[in-house]
Amino acid sequence: GILNPITTTRLFRKIRKYFLNVLLEFHGHNDLGMATANTFMALNSGGGCASVTVNGLGERADNAALEEIVMAMEISSTSYHGINTSVLGELSHYVSEASGIPLATNKPITGSMALSHETGIHTNILLKNRETYQIIKASRIGLTEQDFVFGKHGGKTALISFLNQNDISLTCDDYSIILERIKINSNHLKREFTGKEVLSLAASEKI
C-alpha cells in the first residue's frame, strides 16, 4: 500500500537483476489510490503475474481491479493478457450485486458513467468519430454504448442528433431554448437529464 509507480518499478527491476528466472508476483493494496498503477508497473518491470480482484474488492481500501489492469495492459501498453474481455462488464456487475457493494458511477471501465459523454465539444466530435474521446468500445467489455448525457455542459449538436433519432425535428431557435432549459434545470437539480425527460421537454416545445 505504501508503494507508488516509481518505487514499484525500481523494486522489480532491482529484484529481476538477481533473480532472472524466478516468476515474480505483485500483490498491491489501494491505501494511497495507486494499486492499479502499481500493479501495472510491476507487470511492465519484470513481474510475471499479479494478485487482483474483480472491482478491486479487498481489505482496507481494496486491491487492484482485474478489469482495470486487463484493459490498461491491452490499451496502454498493448501487452498480451489472453483474457476474454467481453465478459468483464457482466462479471463486474455480477460481483457488485453478489457482494452488495455498488459500483461507483464514475468507476473506470465498468461504472455507468465510464462510457457516457456530456460536454458539447466532446459529443460534437464523438458523433463524427466515437474513438476520439472514448478509448474503449462498449462491446469490447460486453456492454452497450451509452446515449449522450444531457446536462449543464451539453451541446446543441448532440441534442439535435438525439431528437432526430426520435423523429423530432424543431427549429434552430427551439433547439437553443430546449438546451438552455436543460442547462438551467440540470444545474438546479444537480443532475443530468434522462433521455425521457429531454423528449418530454422537446414535446412541450413542439407546438
Short mmCIF file of N, CA and C in Angstrom, two decimals, residues 82-147:
data_model
loop_
_atom_site.label_atom_id
_atom_site.label_comp_id
_atom_site.label_asym_id
_atom_site.label_seq_id
_atom_site.Cartn_x
_atom_site.Cartn_y
_atom_site.Cartn_z
N GLY A 82 -4.41 -12.57 -22.79
CA GLY A 82 -5.13 -13.81 -23.01
C GLY A 82 -6.47 -13.91 -22.31
N ILE A 83 -7.02 -12.79 -21.90
CA ILE A 83 -8.29 -12.79 -21.17
C ILE A 83 -9.43 -12.34 -22.09
N ASN A 84 -10.55 -13.01 -22.01
CA ASN A 84 -11.74 -12.66 -22.79
C ASN A 84 -12.38 -11.42 -22.20
N THR A 85 -12.10 -10.28 -22.76
CA THR A 85 -12.58 -9.02 -22.18
C THR A 85 -14.08 -8.80 -22.33
N SER A 86 -14.73 -9.58 -23.21
CA SER A 86 -16.16 -9.37 -23.44
C SER A 86 -17.01 -9.74 -22.24
N VAL A 87 -16.42 -10.42 -21.25
CA VAL A 87 -17.18 -10.79 -20.06
C VAL A 87 -16.94 -9.83 -18.89
N LEU A 88 -16.05 -8.88 -19.06
CA LEU A 88 -15.67 -8.02 -17.94
C LEU A 88 -16.83 -7.18 -17.41
N GLY A 89 -17.63 -6.63 -18.31
CA GLY A 89 -18.75 -5.81 -17.87
C GLY A 89 -19.75 -6.61 -17.05
N GLU A 90 -20.15 -7.75 -17.57
CA GLU A 90 -21.11 -8.61 -16.88
C GLU A 90 -20.54 -9.11 -15.56
N LEU A 91 -19.28 -9.51 -15.57
CA LEU A 91 -18.63 -10.02 -14.36
C LEU A 91 -18.57 -8.94 -13.28
N SER A 92 -18.19 -7.74 -13.67
CA SER A 92 -18.09 -6.64 -12.71
C SER A 92 -19.43 -6.35 -12.06
N HIS A 93 -20.49 -6.30 -12.85
CA HIS A 93 -21.81 -6.00 -12.31
C HIS A 93 -22.35 -7.17 -11.48
N TYR A 94 -22.03 -8.39 -11.88
CA TYR A 94 -22.46 -9.57 -11.11
C TYR A 94 -21.82 -9.56 -9.72
N VAL A 95 -20.53 -9.31 -9.66
CA VAL A 95 -19.83 -9.28 -8.38
C VAL A 95 -20.34 -8.14 -7.51
N SER A 96 -20.65 -7.02 -8.12
CA SER A 96 -21.20 -5.89 -7.38
C SER A 96 -22.53 -6.28 -6.73
N GLU A 97 -23.37 -6.94 -7.49
CA GLU A 97 -24.67 -7.36 -6.98
C GLU A 97 -24.52 -8.44 -5.91
N ALA A 98 -23.65 -9.41 -6.17
CA ALA A 98 -23.46 -10.52 -5.23
C ALA A 98 -22.84 -10.06 -3.91
N SER A 99 -21.95 -9.09 -3.99
CA SER A 99 -21.26 -8.60 -2.80
C SER A 99 -22.05 -7.54 -2.05
N GLY A 100 -23.04 -6.97 -2.72
CA GLY A 100 -23.81 -5.90 -2.10
C GLY A 100 -23.07 -4.57 -2.07
N ILE A 101 -21.96 -4.50 -2.80
CA ILE A 101 -21.18 -3.26 -2.86
C ILE A 101 -21.37 -2.63 -4.24
N PRO A 102 -22.14 -1.55 -4.32
CA PRO A 102 -22.45 -0.95 -5.62
C PRO A 102 -21.21 -0.35 -6.29
N LEU A 103 -21.22 -0.38 -7.61
CA LEU A 103 -20.14 0.25 -8.36
C LEU A 103 -20.33 1.76 -8.33
N ALA A 104 -19.25 2.48 -8.13
CA ALA A 104 -19.32 3.94 -8.24
C ALA A 104 -19.66 4.28 -9.69
N THR A 105 -20.51 5.26 -9.90
CA THR A 105 -20.91 5.59 -11.27
C THR A 105 -19.72 6.01 -12.11
N ASN A 106 -18.70 6.57 -11.48
CA ASN A 106 -17.52 7.02 -12.22
C ASN A 106 -16.37 6.04 -12.14
N LYS A 107 -16.65 4.78 -11.75
CA LYS A 107 -15.59 3.78 -11.70
C LYS A 107 -15.04 3.52 -13.09
N PRO A 108 -13.71 3.50 -13.23
CA PRO A 108 -13.11 3.21 -14.54
C PRO A 108 -13.60 1.88 -15.12
N ILE A 109 -13.72 1.84 -16.41
CA ILE A 109 -14.07 0.66 -17.21
C ILE A 109 -15.55 0.29 -17.11
N THR A 110 -16.05 -0.05 -15.92
CA THR A 110 -17.40 -0.60 -15.83
C THR A 110 -18.42 0.26 -15.10
N GLY A 111 -18.04 1.43 -14.62
CA GLY A 111 -19.01 2.33 -13.99
C GLY A 111 -20.01 2.84 -15.02
N SER A 112 -21.22 3.17 -14.58
CA SER A 112 -22.27 3.57 -15.52
C SER A 112 -21.94 4.84 -16.30
N MET A 113 -21.05 5.67 -15.77
CA MET A 113 -20.68 6.91 -16.45
C MET A 113 -19.37 6.80 -17.22
N ALA A 114 -18.71 5.65 -17.12
CA ALA A 114 -17.39 5.50 -17.74
C ALA A 114 -17.42 5.64 -19.25
N LEU A 115 -18.54 5.26 -19.87
CA LEU A 115 -18.64 5.32 -21.32
C LEU A 115 -19.67 6.34 -21.79
N SER A 116 -20.02 7.28 -20.91
CA SER A 116 -21.00 8.30 -21.28
C SER A 116 -20.30 9.63 -21.51
N HIS A 117 -21.00 10.52 -22.22
CA HIS A 117 -20.39 11.80 -22.58
C HIS A 117 -21.43 12.92 -22.52
N GLU A 118 -20.98 14.08 -22.07
CA GLU A 118 -21.90 15.22 -21.95
C GLU A 118 -21.38 16.48 -22.62
N THR A 119 -20.14 16.83 -22.37
CA THR A 119 -19.59 18.11 -22.82
C THR A 119 -19.81 18.33 -24.31
N GLY A 120 -20.26 19.52 -24.66
CA GLY A 120 -20.60 19.83 -26.04
C GLY A 120 -19.52 19.54 -27.05
N ILE A 121 -18.29 19.98 -26.77
CA ILE A 121 -17.20 19.78 -27.73
C ILE A 121 -16.89 18.29 -27.89
N HIS A 122 -17.06 17.52 -26.81
CA HIS A 122 -16.82 16.07 -26.90
C HIS A 122 -17.88 15.41 -27.77
N THR A 123 -19.15 15.67 -27.45
CA THR A 123 -20.22 14.98 -28.17
C THR A 123 -20.25 15.37 -29.64
N ASN A 124 -19.89 16.59 -29.94
CA ASN A 124 -19.87 17.06 -31.33
C ASN A 124 -18.88 16.23 -32.14
N ILE A 125 -17.70 16.01 -31.57
CA ILE A 125 -16.67 15.24 -32.27
C ILE A 125 -16.98 13.75 -32.23
N LEU A 126 -17.55 13.28 -31.11
CA LEU A 126 -17.88 11.86 -30.98
C LEU A 126 -18.90 11.41 -32.01
N LEU A 127 -19.78 12.31 -32.42
CA LEU A 127 -20.76 11.97 -33.45
C LEU A 127 -20.08 11.67 -34.78
N LYS A 128 -18.90 12.26 -34.97
CA LYS A 128 -18.13 12.03 -36.20
C LYS A 128 -17.24 10.80 -36.06
N ASN A 129 -16.66 10.64 -34.88
CA ASN A 129 -15.76 9.50 -34.64
C ASN A 129 -15.74 9.21 -33.14
N ARG A 130 -16.36 8.11 -32.74
CA ARG A 130 -16.51 7.78 -31.32
C ARG A 130 -15.15 7.54 -30.64
N GLU A 131 -14.15 7.21 -31.41
CA GLU A 131 -12.85 6.87 -30.83
C GLU A 131 -12.03 8.10 -30.43
N THR A 132 -12.52 9.29 -30.76
CA THR A 132 -11.75 10.48 -30.42
C THR A 132 -11.63 10.68 -28.91
N TYR A 133 -12.73 10.45 -28.19
CA TYR A 133 -12.71 10.64 -26.74
C TYR A 133 -13.03 9.37 -25.96
N GLN A 134 -13.43 8.31 -26.64
CA GLN A 134 -13.77 7.06 -25.95
C GLN A 134 -12.77 5.99 -26.37
N ILE A 135 -11.89 5.62 -25.46
CA ILE A 135 -10.80 4.71 -25.82
C ILE A 135 -11.21 3.24 -25.80
N ILE A 136 -12.36 2.94 -25.18
CA ILE A 136 -12.82 1.56 -25.11
C ILE A 136 -14.19 1.43 -25.77
N LYS A 137 -14.32 0.53 -26.73
CA LYS A 137 -15.63 0.24 -27.30
C LYS A 137 -16.42 -0.56 -26.29
N ALA A 138 -17.67 -0.16 -26.08
CA ALA A 138 -18.51 -0.84 -25.09
C ALA A 138 -18.59 -2.33 -25.37
N SER A 139 -18.69 -2.70 -26.64
CA SER A 139 -18.80 -4.11 -26.99
C SER A 139 -17.56 -4.90 -26.60
N ARG A 140 -16.42 -4.21 -26.50
CA ARG A 140 -15.16 -4.88 -26.14
C ARG A 140 -15.22 -5.46 -24.73
N ILE A 141 -16.05 -4.84 -23.86
CA ILE A 141 -16.17 -5.35 -22.49
C ILE A 141 -17.58 -5.88 -22.23
N GLY A 142 -18.30 -6.18 -23.31
CA GLY A 142 -19.60 -6.81 -23.18
C GLY A 142 -20.73 -5.88 -22.77
N LEU A 143 -20.55 -4.58 -22.96
CA LEU A 143 -21.59 -3.61 -22.62
C LEU A 143 -22.11 -2.96 -23.89
N THR A 144 -23.14 -2.14 -23.76
CA THR A 144 -23.70 -1.42 -24.90
C THR A 144 -23.33 0.05 -24.80
N GLU A 145 -23.22 0.70 -25.95
CA GLU A 145 -22.88 2.12 -25.97
C GLU A 145 -23.95 2.93 -25.25
N GLN A 146 -23.52 3.93 -24.50
CA GLN A 146 -24.43 4.78 -23.75
C GLN A 146 -24.86 5.98 -24.60
N ASP A 147 -26.12 6.39 -24.40
CA ASP A 147 -26.56 7.63 -25.04
C ASP A 147 -25.82 8.80 -24.41
#
